[in-house]
Amino acid sequence: MSAEAADRVAVSGSRPSTPPQTSWFEFLLDEMLLENHLQKSHPDPVPVQLVIQFLEQAAKPSVNEQNQVQPPADNRRNRTLKLLALKVAAHLKWDLDVLEKGLTIPVLNMLLNELLCVSKVPPGVKHVDLDLSTLPPTTAMAVIIYNRWAIRTIVLSSFPEKQTKPGPHQMNMDYMVLCHCLLLQLKEQAADSIMVLEGSLGLKKDFYIHTLRTLDLLAADPSTANGETESSTAGLRISADELHCQVHYDLGGIFFQQGCSDQLAYEKAREHFQQTRELLLKFDLTLHVHLDEKRLAGYWNACRALTGALDPSDTQLNPYGQINIIEGSSFPQALVEAFIKDNVSLKHLVRGLDEVCHKLCVCNAVRDALQGEVLSVRFHQLLHKPRKHVVDFMLEVCTRSLDKDRSSETSKRKMVIFLKCVGLKPHLVFVVTAHKLFTELLKEEDRKILVEQMRKRSATVNLCAKPLPSFYDIPAAASVNIGQLEQQLILCLDARRIRQILIELHSMAERPFWRVNNKWEVPPDYINVILNIKDNLTKDLVYILMAKGLHCITVKDFAHTRQLFSACLELVTEFSPKLRQVMLNEMLLLEVRAHETGVAEGSNVRPPPDLVSRVRGYLEMRIHDLPLRQIVGEECVAFMLNWRENEYLTLQVPQQLVMNNPYIKLGQLLASTCKELPGPKESRRTAKELWEVVVQICSVSNQHKRNSDGRVSLIKQRESSMGILQRSRFITFIKKLREPLVLTTLISLFVRFHSIVRDDIVNEVTAEYLAIWPSTLANMQAVDVEAVAVTVKELVTYALTLNPNNQSWLITQADIYFVTNQYSAALHFYLQAGAVCSDFFTKAVAPDVYTDQVAVLCQFLREVDYMTAFKALQEQNSHDAMDSFYDYIWDVTILEYLTHIHHKRGESEKRQIAIKAIGQTELNASNPEEVLQLAAQKRKKKFLQAMAKLYF
């Protein structure tokens, strides 16, 4: 071996060898490895990379014996991988700042959904419907963390994206589509997430979140761990103040983001940021609060400026805040008015305007110089023949704009370049070079060299001076042009101008301009088709025209939508039959929504035959590899039901479409049932089919697993896959209907359904056409009882928003409140129903309006229901037996019971009121029947009118 070779071996042997990176599967083999790995000072791989590796492996699809791709198996390996990912997040103390920086949206979504699952969050129930105060601490905390992430992701997605080199994920079209779909879903649920977090602020108890210990307990024995995690000592304790501080900060962020479209949201954001600041002051050491205090300060100042809450005496105001205080005063408006008058006259009628303009120009020029930007033409013109006070002011601004002790060397160097530029003017060279700032910024030798250069250069410039070029002769920086054009692109709604802007942008830079604005969204069904367009300019144009058109629909700007969609249709017709049909479908949806919006605003004009024909054409369309949005079919079916096209839906829709499109199937069943009402018993066949479809939609399926000891246990319930629609989509569809008979039919169905699952034969909810529905259920255990109860309430409440004077719906709503023991609300709707049918109680109330269930109006029954009346009167907080209404009671037995109950409670004043009411001569039992009836009628009328005034 040569000496050189020996040296190389020695050197290499003396270097510390880099340990190989631990592979993900090693953590499956050694239970203690993960915890030991995470305790290292510099673990490799780092925690967030481990989360990605664990979840990617757990989400890998499997292949069966027939070589068919199957969803990831629910086996021990995959469950352990998911648990390992959760344990890494627990090690990071569920810090969303860290997780968001290291994980993509889909991966973090998968992680937090696993957290919800292991934390026993009830599946199939919206988080907004959960009562956090009744949930175990770790369960409530999991819900809060998920919804915090949801609104934070929406806020982060609204920030401008940096144009970077495309990484592996950006190159993956499926990944982009997945992110887009998840963001859409989070935005749709944003209002619910906000409500959940606002509800958490009302909880004053401490919270607990899963740690490695509690997750190990879950792995060992789920049943024991659940009990353990419900105790107040399991998991990592988070104080109420710490959680509230974090939630206030996150809510402030989402409300601030919404402020651009809702000015009141800025007020809410300011209140939340104020609460955040106040809570932060409480903490000596914030172990579990992770927020950017600089960003909080920025948010706080911005909110105060935007809501006019700035304090001029605040010494900590930044320049932006000071400017906003000035803007809030009368000074700026007066100045603007002065400028406008000056523009009208084209003479300097208002003294001092030139001086103000010059000072503004100088301040902007110094700022441009410090930012390394090109000085404006206006400033160069100002220096051409400046007055002495302008030069003095400019040097003063330069001095005050530079903190000589704290400014960076870069800033000082830029200021020198600026002064040199100014000194090139022959008449300014001596003034600039003699100024104190110039002498302070440069050493003597450098100063002499630069002064000599400036003198020579200024002389040269003076000898060959040329007229200053016009503004348009000076080329702007490309980045400035691109920024300005992108801003125009965001604001523009003219299709031709959008195309022109895109052509200009593509001549400057080759990048995807459809991503300029994160609020441009197209349906996930169309993304692949659009992004597969080869020509980048065409791709941008199609995407932006569609996104802008869809946004205009949401704000009911149908005129601009028509223009944008027409231009897009004309464009895609040239190269893509598939996209042409997509645009025709979207234009049909536009016209349907425009017409339905007109109806909602009071128009009774029937849709034109052409529109009805186009809707029929869509419903009969044969699909050949065409991306379809469910919402188009959904709204077309709702449109046909709303305009009573029952004959068409019942007889003319091709059977193949009925089988393939759940909305058409549902529409056909509704149309058939309504068409035969009220019909013979044969009509119940169609009603029974509709009944079975709805029962399946409201059913759940139980998922079981086999434990290591061979026992089978129930682990979760989820919506049954047998239903033609998910319940949430079914509710959304119902809320597009407005035809009274269709709504009455659905209300009738759900009232019967609710009565069966509630199994209460004493207190029945009434509705029309109940007799057409089955009276039993074949599989009661499979029904989601809570879902049925929620749906019937939502349905009746929605129907009453369309027609608050429908007597049948009012009685149904009152009955629902009654059977759920909400007597005050029940009374409100019973009274409203009576008022509707009696012209505000000026006529007699029909006997079928108030049934035996109206306990609060028990005197109105042919046989007074004393048991119910006495039960209601015994309620200490009863609103329907207030002593101020005793003069309206004509039944002596009830009055006698009142005296007894007040005596028992020691309420002597109320007892005297009741005794006085009994003593009225016209209530004497010895009076003729006619007198007693007259007294009853008089009190009945006054009582109902008084109650109606109280509630309406």
Coordinates of C-alpha atoms in Angstrom, one line a residue, residues 434-930:
A434 CA -21.8 69.2 1.2
H435 CA -24.7 67.8 3.2
K436 CA -24.0 66.2 6.5
L437 CA -25.7 62.9 5.5
F438 CA -23.4 62.5 2.6
T439 CA -20.3 63.1 4.7
E440 CA -21.5 60.6 7.4
L441 CA -22.3 57.8 5.0
L442 CA -18.9 57.8 3.2
K443 CA -15.3 57.7 4.4
E444 CA -13.2 60.7 3.4
E445 CA -11.3 58.9 0.6
D446 CA -14.4 57.4 -0.9
R447 CA -16.2 60.7 -0.6
K448 CA -13.4 62.5 -2.5
I449 CA -13.4 59.9 -5.3
L450 CA -17.2 60.0 -5.6
V451 CA -17.4 63.8 -5.6
E452 CA -14.9 63.9 -8.4
Q453 CA -16.9 61.4 -10.4
M454 CA -20.1 63.3 -9.8
R455 CA -18.6 66.6 -10.9
K456 CA -17.2 65.1 -14.1
R457 CA -20.4 63.3 -14.8
S458 CA -22.6 66.3 -14.1
A459 CA -20.5 68.4 -16.5
T460 CA -20.8 65.8 -19.2
V461 CA -24.5 65.5 -18.7
N462 CA -24.9 69.2 -18.9
L463 CA -22.9 69.5 -22.1
C464 CA -25.0 66.9 -23.9
A465 CA -28.3 67.5 -22.2
K466 CA -31.3 66.1 -23.9
P467 CA -35.1 66.6 -23.3
L468 CA -36.4 64.2 -20.7
P469 CA -38.2 61.2 -22.3
S470 CA -41.9 60.9 -21.9
F471 CA -43.4 58.4 -19.4
Y472 CA -44.1 55.9 -22.2
D473 CA -40.5 56.0 -23.5
I474 CA -39.2 54.6 -20.2
P475 CA -39.7 50.8 -20.0
A476 CA -41.1 49.5 -16.8
A477 CA -39.5 46.5 -15.1
A478 CA -41.0 43.2 -16.4
S479 CA -42.0 42.1 -12.8
V480 CA -43.9 45.4 -12.4
N481 CA -45.8 44.8 -15.6
I482 CA -46.6 41.2 -14.7
G483 CA -47.9 42.2 -11.3
Q484 CA -50.1 45.0 -12.8
L485 CA -51.5 42.7 -15.5
E486 CA -52.2 39.9 -12.9
Q487 CA -54.1 42.5 -10.8
Q488 CA -56.1 43.5 -13.9
L489 CA -56.7 39.8 -14.7
I490 CA -58.2 39.3 -11.2
L491 CA -60.5 42.2 -11.4
C492 CA -61.6 41.9 -15.1
L493 CA -65.0 40.4 -16.1
D494 CA -64.8 41.2 -19.8
A495 CA -64.0 38.0 -21.7
R496 CA -62.1 39.8 -24.6
R497 CA -60.0 41.8 -22.1
I498 CA -59.2 38.7 -20.1
R499 CA -57.9 37.0 -23.3
Q500 CA -55.8 40.1 -24.2
I501 CA -54.3 40.2 -20.7
L502 CA -53.4 36.5 -20.9
I503 CA -51.7 36.9 -24.3
E504 CA -49.6 39.8 -22.8
L505 CA -48.7 37.7 -19.7
H506 CA -47.7 34.7 -21.8
S507 CA -45.4 36.9 -23.9
M508 CA -43.6 37.8 -20.7
A509 CA -43.5 34.6 -18.7
E510 CA -44.4 31.0 -19.2
R511 CA -46.2 29.8 -16.1
P512 CA -49.8 28.7 -15.1
F513 CA -51.7 32.0 -14.7
W514 CA -54.9 30.1 -13.7
R515 CA -53.2 29.9 -10.3
V516 CA -52.8 33.6 -9.8
N517 CA -55.9 33.8 -7.6
N518 CA -56.6 31.0 -5.1
K519 CA -60.3 31.9 -5.1
W520 CA -60.7 30.9 -8.7
E521 CA -62.3 27.4 -8.4
V522 CA -63.8 25.1 -11.0
P523 CA -65.6 21.9 -10.0
P524 CA -63.4 18.9 -9.3
D525 CA -65.3 17.0 -12.1
Y526 CA -63.8 19.3 -14.7
I527 CA -60.3 19.9 -13.5
N528 CA -58.6 17.0 -15.3
V529 CA -60.3 17.8 -18.6
I530 CA -59.2 21.4 -18.4
L531 CA -55.7 20.9 -17.1
N532 CA -55.0 18.3 -19.9
I533 CA -55.4 21.0 -22.5
K534 CA -52.0 21.1 -24.2
D535 CA -51.8 24.8 -25.1
N536 CA -51.1 26.7 -21.9
L537 CA -52.7 30.0 -23.0
T538 CA -55.9 28.1 -23.9
K539 CA -55.8 26.2 -20.6
D540 CA -55.5 29.4 -18.6
L541 CA -58.3 31.1 -20.6
V542 CA -60.8 28.2 -20.2
Y543 CA -60.1 27.8 -16.5
I544 CA -60.4 31.5 -15.7
L545 CA -63.5 32.1 -17.8
M546 CA -65.2 29.2 -16.1
A547 CA -64.1 30.1 -12.6
K548 CA -65.1 33.7 -13.0
G549 CA -68.5 32.7 -14.4
L550 CA -69.2 30.3 -11.6
H551 CA -68.3 33.0 -9.1
C552 CA -70.7 35.4 -10.8
I553 CA -73.4 32.8 -10.4
T554 CA -72.8 32.7 -6.6
V555 CA -73.3 36.5 -6.3
K556 CA -76.3 36.3 -8.7
D557 CA -74.5 38.4 -11.4
F558 CA -76.1 36.3 -14.2
A559 CA -75.4 38.9 -17.0
H560 CA -71.6 38.6 -16.6
T561 CA -71.9 34.8 -16.3
R562 CA -73.7 34.6 -19.6
Q563 CA -71.0 36.6 -21.3
L564 CA -68.1 34.6 -19.8
F565 CA -69.7 31.2 -20.4
S566 CA -70.6 32.2 -24.0
A567 CA -67.0 33.2 -24.7
C568 CA -65.8 29.9 -23.1
L569 CA -68.3 27.9 -25.2
E570 CA -67.1 29.6 -28.4
L571 CA -63.5 28.8 -27.5
V572 CA -63.8 25.1 -26.6
T573 CA -66.1 24.4 -29.5
E574 CA -63.0 24.8 -31.8
F575 CA -61.1 21.8 -30.3
S576 CA -63.0 19.8 -27.7
P577 CA -66.5 18.3 -28.1
K578 CA -66.3 17.1 -24.5
L579 CA -65.7 20.6 -23.1
R580 CA -68.4 22.0 -25.4
Q581 CA -71.0 19.7 -23.8
V582 CA -69.6 20.7 -20.4
M583 CA -70.2 24.4 -21.1
L584 CA -73.7 23.7 -22.5
N585 CA -74.5 21.9 -19.3
E586 CA -73.2 24.8 -17.2
M587 CA -75.1 27.3 -19.3
L588 CA -78.3 25.2 -18.7
L589 CA -77.6 25.3 -14.9
L590 CA -77.1 29.1 -15.2
E591 CA -80.5 29.6 -16.8
V592 CA -82.3 27.3 -14.3
R593 CA -80.7 29.1 -11.3
A594 CA -81.5 32.5 -12.8
H595 CA -85.1 31.6 -13.3
E596 CA -85.4 30.1 -9.8
T597 CA -83.8 33.2 -8.3
G598 CA -86.4 35.3 -10.0
V599 CA -89.1 33.2 -8.5
A600 CA -87.6 33.5 -5.0
E601 CA -87.6 37.2 -5.4
G602 CA -91.3 37.3 -6.2
S603 CA -91.7 36.5 -9.9
N604 CA -94.5 34.1 -10.9
V605 CA -93.5 33.8 -14.6
R606 CA -93.4 30.2 -15.8
P607 CA -90.2 29.2 -17.4
P608 CA -90.1 29.5 -21.2
P609 CA -90.8 26.3 -23.2
D610 CA -87.2 26.4 -24.5
L611 CA -85.8 26.1 -21.0
V612 CA -88.1 23.3 -20.1
S613 CA -87.1 21.5 -23.3
R614 CA -83.4 22.0 -22.6
V615 CA -83.9 20.5 -19.1
R616 CA -85.6 17.5 -20.6
G617 CA -82.8 17.1 -23.1
Y618 CA -80.3 17.1 -20.3
L619 CA -82.2 14.5 -18.3
E620 CA -82.4 12.3 -21.4
M621 CA -78.8 12.8 -22.5
R622 CA -76.8 9.6 -23.1
I623 CA -73.4 9.8 -21.3
H624 CA -70.3 8.9 -23.2
D625 CA -67.1 9.5 -21.2
L626 CA -68.4 13.0 -20.3
P627 CA -67.6 14.6 -16.9
L628 CA -71.0 15.4 -15.3
R629 CA -71.7 17.4 -12.1
Q630 CA -74.3 15.8 -9.9
I631 CA -75.6 19.3 -9.1
V632 CA -76.8 19.9 -12.7
G633 CA -79.0 16.8 -12.6
E634 CA -80.1 17.6 -9.1
E635 CA -81.3 21.1 -10.0
C636 CA -82.9 20.0 -13.2
V637 CA -85.0 17.4 -11.3
A638 CA -85.9 20.0 -8.6
F639 CA -86.8 22.4 -11.4
M640 CA -89.2 19.9 -13.0
L641 CA -90.8 19.1 -9.6
N642 CA -91.2 22.8 -8.8
W643 CA -93.0 23.5 -12.0
R644 CA -95.2 20.4 -11.6
E645 CA -93.8 18.5 -14.6
N646 CA -95.0 15.3 -12.9
E647 CA -96.3 13.7 -16.0
Y648 CA -92.9 13.9 -17.7
L649 CA -91.0 12.6 -14.7
T650 CA -93.5 9.8 -14.2
L651 CA -93.9 8.5 -17.7
Q652 CA -91.4 10.0 -20.2
V653 CA -87.9 9.8 -18.6
P654 CA -86.0 6.8 -20.0
Q655 CA -85.8 3.9 -17.5
Q656 CA -82.0 3.7 -17.9
L657 CA -81.6 7.2 -16.6
V658 CA -83.8 6.5 -13.6
M659 CA -81.6 3.6 -12.7
N660 CA -78.3 5.5 -13.2
N661 CA -79.2 8.9 -11.7
P662 CA -80.3 9.0 -8.0
Y663 CA -81.9 12.4 -8.4
I664 CA -84.0 11.3 -11.3
K665 CA -85.1 8.2 -9.4
L666 CA -86.1 10.3 -6.4
G667 CA -87.8 12.9 -8.6
Q668 CA -89.8 10.2 -10.4
L669 CA -91.0 8.6 -7.1
L670 CA -92.0 12.0 -5.7
A671 CA -93.8 13.0 -8.9
S672 CA -95.7 9.6 -9.0
T673 CA -96.7 9.9 -5.3
C674 CA -97.9 13.5 -5.7
K675 CA -99.7 12.7 -8.9
E676 CA -101.9 10.1 -7.2
L677 CA -102.7 12.1 -4.1
P678 CA -105.3 11.8 -2.7
G679 CA -105.9 8.5 -4.4
P680 CA -107.2 5.0 -3.9
K681 CA -105.3 2.3 -2.0
E682 CA -103.5 1.4 -5.2
S683 CA -101.5 4.7 -5.0
R684 CA -99.8 3.3 -1.9
R685 CA -97.6 1.1 -4.1
T686 CA -95.7 4.2 -5.4
A687 CA -95.7 5.7 -1.9
K688 CA -94.2 2.5 -0.4
E689 CA -91.4 2.5 -3.0
L690 CA -90.6 6.1 -2.1
W691 CA -90.8 5.1 1.6
E692 CA -88.2 2.3 1.2
V693 CA -85.8 4.6 -0.6
V694 CA -85.9 7.2 2.2
V695 CA -85.6 4.5 4.9
Q696 CA -82.4 3.3 3.2
I697 CA -81.0 6.9 3.0
C698 CA -81.6 7.2 6.8
S699 CA -80.1 3.8 7.7
V700 CA -76.7 3.0 9.1
S701 CA -74.5 -0.1 8.7
N702 CA -72.5 -1.5 11.6
Q703 CA -68.8 -2.3 11.0
H704 CA -67.4 -5.2 13.1
K705 CA -63.9 -6.5 13.7
R706 CA -62.6 -9.7 15.3
N707 CA -60.3 -9.2 18.4
S708 CA -57.2 -11.3 19.0
D709 CA -59.2 -13.6 21.3
G710 CA -61.7 -14.3 18.5
R711 CA -64.5 -12.2 19.9
V712 CA -66.4 -10.0 17.5
S713 CA -67.0 -6.4 18.6
L714 CA -68.8 -3.4 17.1
I715 CA -66.3 -0.6 16.4
K716 CA -68.3 2.1 14.5
Q717 CA -71.5 3.0 12.6
R718 CA -71.6 4.7 9.3
E719 CA -74.2 5.6 6.7
S720 CA -75.4 2.6 4.8
S721 CA -74.1 2.2 1.3
M722 CA -77.4 0.8 0.3
G723 CA -79.1 4.3 0.0
I724 CA -79.2 6.0 -3.4
L725 CA -78.0 9.2 -1.8
Q726 CA -76.1 10.3 1.3
R727 CA -78.4 11.9 3.8
S728 CA -76.5 15.3 3.5
R729 CA -77.0 15.3 -0.2
F730 CA -80.7 14.3 0.2
I731 CA -81.2 17.3 2.6
T732 CA -79.5 19.6 0.1
F733 CA -81.8 18.4 -2.6
I734 CA -84.9 18.8 -0.5
K735 CA -83.9 22.5 0.1
K736 CA -84.1 23.1 -3.6
L737 CA -87.8 22.2 -3.7
R738 CA -90.5 24.8 -3.2
E739 CA -93.7 23.1 -4.6
P740 CA -96.1 22.9 -1.7
L741 CA -97.5 19.4 -2.5
V742 CA -94.1 17.9 -2.9
L743 CA -93.0 19.4 0.4
T744 CA -96.2 18.3 2.1
T745 CA -95.6 14.7 0.9
L746 CA -92.1 14.7 2.2
I747 CA -93.1 16.2 5.5
S748 CA -95.9 13.5 5.8
L749 CA -93.4 10.7 5.1
F750 CA -90.9 11.9 7.7
V751 CA -93.6 12.5 10.3
R752 CA -94.7 8.9 9.9
F753 CA -91.1 7.7 9.9
H754 CA -90.3 9.8 13.0
S755 CA -93.4 8.5 14.9
I756 CA -92.5 4.9 14.2
V757 CA -88.8 5.2 15.4
R758 CA -89.9 7.4 18.4
D759 CA -92.4 4.8 19.4
D760 CA -94.7 7.1 21.4
I761 CA -98.4 6.2 21.0
V762 CA -99.5 9.0 23.4
N763 CA -98.1 12.1 21.8
E764 CA -98.5 11.9 18.0
V765 CA -97.3 14.4 15.5
T766 CA -99.9 15.3 12.9
A767 CA -99.5 15.8 9.2
E768 CA -101.5 15.4 6.0
Y769 CA -101.7 12.1 4.0
L770 CA -100.3 9.9 6.8
A771 CA -102.5 7.0 5.8
I772 CA -100.5 6.3 2.6
W773 CA -97.3 5.3 4.4
P774 CA -96.5 1.9 6.0
S775 CA -97.1 1.7 9.8
T776 CA -94.1 -0.5 10.7
L777 CA -90.4 -0.9 9.9
A778 CA -88.8 -4.2 9.0
N779 CA -85.4 -3.4 10.5
M780 CA -85.7 -0.8 13.2
Q781 CA -82.1 -1.4 14.4
A782 CA -80.7 -0.3 11.1
V783 CA -82.3 3.2 11.3
D784 CA -80.4 6.2 12.4
V785 CA -83.0 7.6 14.8
E786 CA -81.1 10.9 15.4
A787 CA -80.8 11.5 11.6
V788 CA -84.6 11.0 11.2
A789 CA -85.3 13.5 14.0
V790 CA -82.9 16.1 12.7
T791 CA -84.3 15.7 9.1
V792 CA -87.9 16.1 10.0
K793 CA -87.1 19.3 12.0
E794 CA -84.9 20.7 9.1
L795 CA -87.6 19.9 6.6
V796 CA -90.5 21.5 8.4
T797 CA -88.4 24.6 9.3
Y798 CA -87.3 25.0 5.7
A799 CA -90.9 24.6 4.4
L800 CA -92.1 27.4 6.8
T801 CA -89.4 29.7 5.4
L802 CA -91.2 29.4 2.0
N803 CA -94.7 29.8 3.4
P804 CA -94.9 30.8 7.1
N805 CA -98.7 30.8 6.8
N806 CA -99.3 27.1 5.9
Q807 CA -101.7 25.9 8.6
S808 CA -100.8 22.2 8.2
W809 CA -97.0 22.8 8.4
L810 CA -97.5 25.1 11.4
I811 CA -99.4 22.5 13.3
T812 CA -96.8 19.8 12.4
Q813 CA -94.0 22.1 13.7
A814 CA -96.0 22.8 16.9
D815 CA -96.5 19.1 17.5
I816 CA -92.8 18.4 17.0
Y817 CA -91.9 21.0 19.6
F818 CA -94.6 19.6 21.9
V819 CA -93.5 16.0 21.8
T820 CA -89.9 17.1 22.5
N821 CA -91.1 19.0 25.6
Q822 CA -90.5 22.5 24.2
Y823 CA -93.8 23.9 25.3
S824 CA -93.2 27.6 24.8
A825 CA -92.1 27.0 21.2
A826 CA -95.0 24.7 20.6
L827 CA -97.4 27.4 21.9
H828 CA -95.9 29.9 19.5
F829 CA -96.7 27.7 16.5
Y830 CA -100.1 26.6 17.7
L831 CA -101.1 30.2 18.1
Q832 CA -99.7 31.1 14.7
A833 CA -101.8 28.3 13.1
G834 CA -104.9 29.5 14.9
A835 CA -104.2 33.1 13.9
V836 CA -103.8 32.0 10.2
C837 CA -107.1 30.2 10.0
S838 CA -109.1 32.8 12.1
D839 CA -107.9 36.1 10.7
F840 CA -105.9 36.8 13.9
F841 CA -108.6 35.4 16.1
T842 CA -111.3 37.7 14.9
K843 CA -113.2 34.5 13.7
A844 CA -113.7 31.2 15.4
V845 CA -110.8 28.8 15.3
A846 CA -111.7 25.6 13.3
P847 CA -112.1 22.7 15.7
D848 CA -109.6 20.5 13.8
V849 CA -106.8 23.0 14.3
Y850 CA -106.3 22.5 18.1
T851 CA -106.2 18.8 18.8
D852 CA -105.9 17.0 22.2
Q853 CA -102.2 17.6 22.2
V854 CA -102.4 21.3 22.7
A855 CA -101.9 21.1 26.5
V856 CA -101.1 24.8 26.8
L857 CA -104.5 25.5 25.3
C858 CA -106.3 22.8 27.3
Q859 CA -109.4 24.9 28.0
F860 CA -110.2 24.9 24.3
L861 CA -110.9 21.2 24.2
R862 CA -114.4 19.8 24.2
E863 CA -113.4 18.0 27.4
V864 CA -110.8 19.9 29.4
D865 CA -107.6 17.9 29.9
Y866 CA -107.0 18.7 33.5
M867 CA -104.1 16.3 34.0
T868 CA -102.1 18.0 31.3
A869 CA -103.1 21.5 32.4
F870 CA -102.1 20.8 36.0
K871 CA -98.8 19.3 34.9
A872 CA -98.0 22.4 32.8
L873 CA -99.0 24.7 35.7
Q874 CA -96.6 22.9 38.1
E875 CA -93.6 24.0 36.0
Q876 CA -91.8 26.6 38.1
N877 CA -90.4 28.4 35.0
S878 CA -93.6 28.0 32.9
H879 CA -94.2 30.7 30.4
D880 CA -97.7 29.5 29.5
A881 CA -99.3 30.0 33.0
M882 CA -98.0 33.5 33.9
D883 CA -100.2 35.2 36.5
S884 CA -100.6 38.2 34.1
F885 CA -102.9 35.9 32.0
Y886 CA -105.1 34.7 34.9
D887 CA -107.9 37.1 33.8
Y888 CA -108.1 35.1 30.6
I889 CA -108.8 31.7 32.3
W890 CA -112.5 30.9 32.4
D891 CA -112.3 27.3 33.7
V892 CA -113.0 27.5 37.5
T893 CA -111.3 24.1 38.2
I894 CA -108.0 25.4 36.8
L895 CA -108.3 28.6 38.7
E896 CA -108.9 26.7 42.0
Y897 CA -105.8 24.5 41.3
L898 CA -103.8 27.7 40.8
T899 CA -104.8 29.0 44.2
H900 CA -103.8 25.7 45.7
I901 CA -100.4 25.6 44.0
H902 CA -99.6 29.2 44.9
H903 CA -100.5 28.6 48.5
K904 CA -98.3 25.5 48.5
R905 CA -95.4 27.5 47.1
G906 CA -96.0 30.5 49.5
E907 CA -96.7 32.8 46.6
S908 CA -99.4 34.9 48.4
E909 CA -99.6 37.7 45.8
K910 CA -100.2 35.3 42.9
R911 CA -102.7 33.4 45.0
Q912 CA -104.7 36.6 45.5
I913 CA -104.7 37.3 41.8
A914 CA -106.1 33.8 41.2
I915 CA -108.8 34.2 44.0
K916 CA -109.8 37.5 42.4
A917 CA -110.2 35.8 39.0
I918 CA -112.4 33.1 40.5
G919 CA -114.6 35.7 42.2
Q920 CA -115.8 37.3 38.9
T921 CA -119.6 37.0 38.8
E922 CA -119.8 35.9 35.2
L923 CA -117.8 32.7 36.1
N924 CA -120.3 31.7 38.8
A925 CA -121.3 28.1 38.1
S926 CA -125.0 29.0 38.9
N927 CA -125.2 31.3 35.9
P928 CA -127.1 30.2 32.8
E929 CA -125.2 28.2 30.2
E930 CA -125.4 31.1 27.7

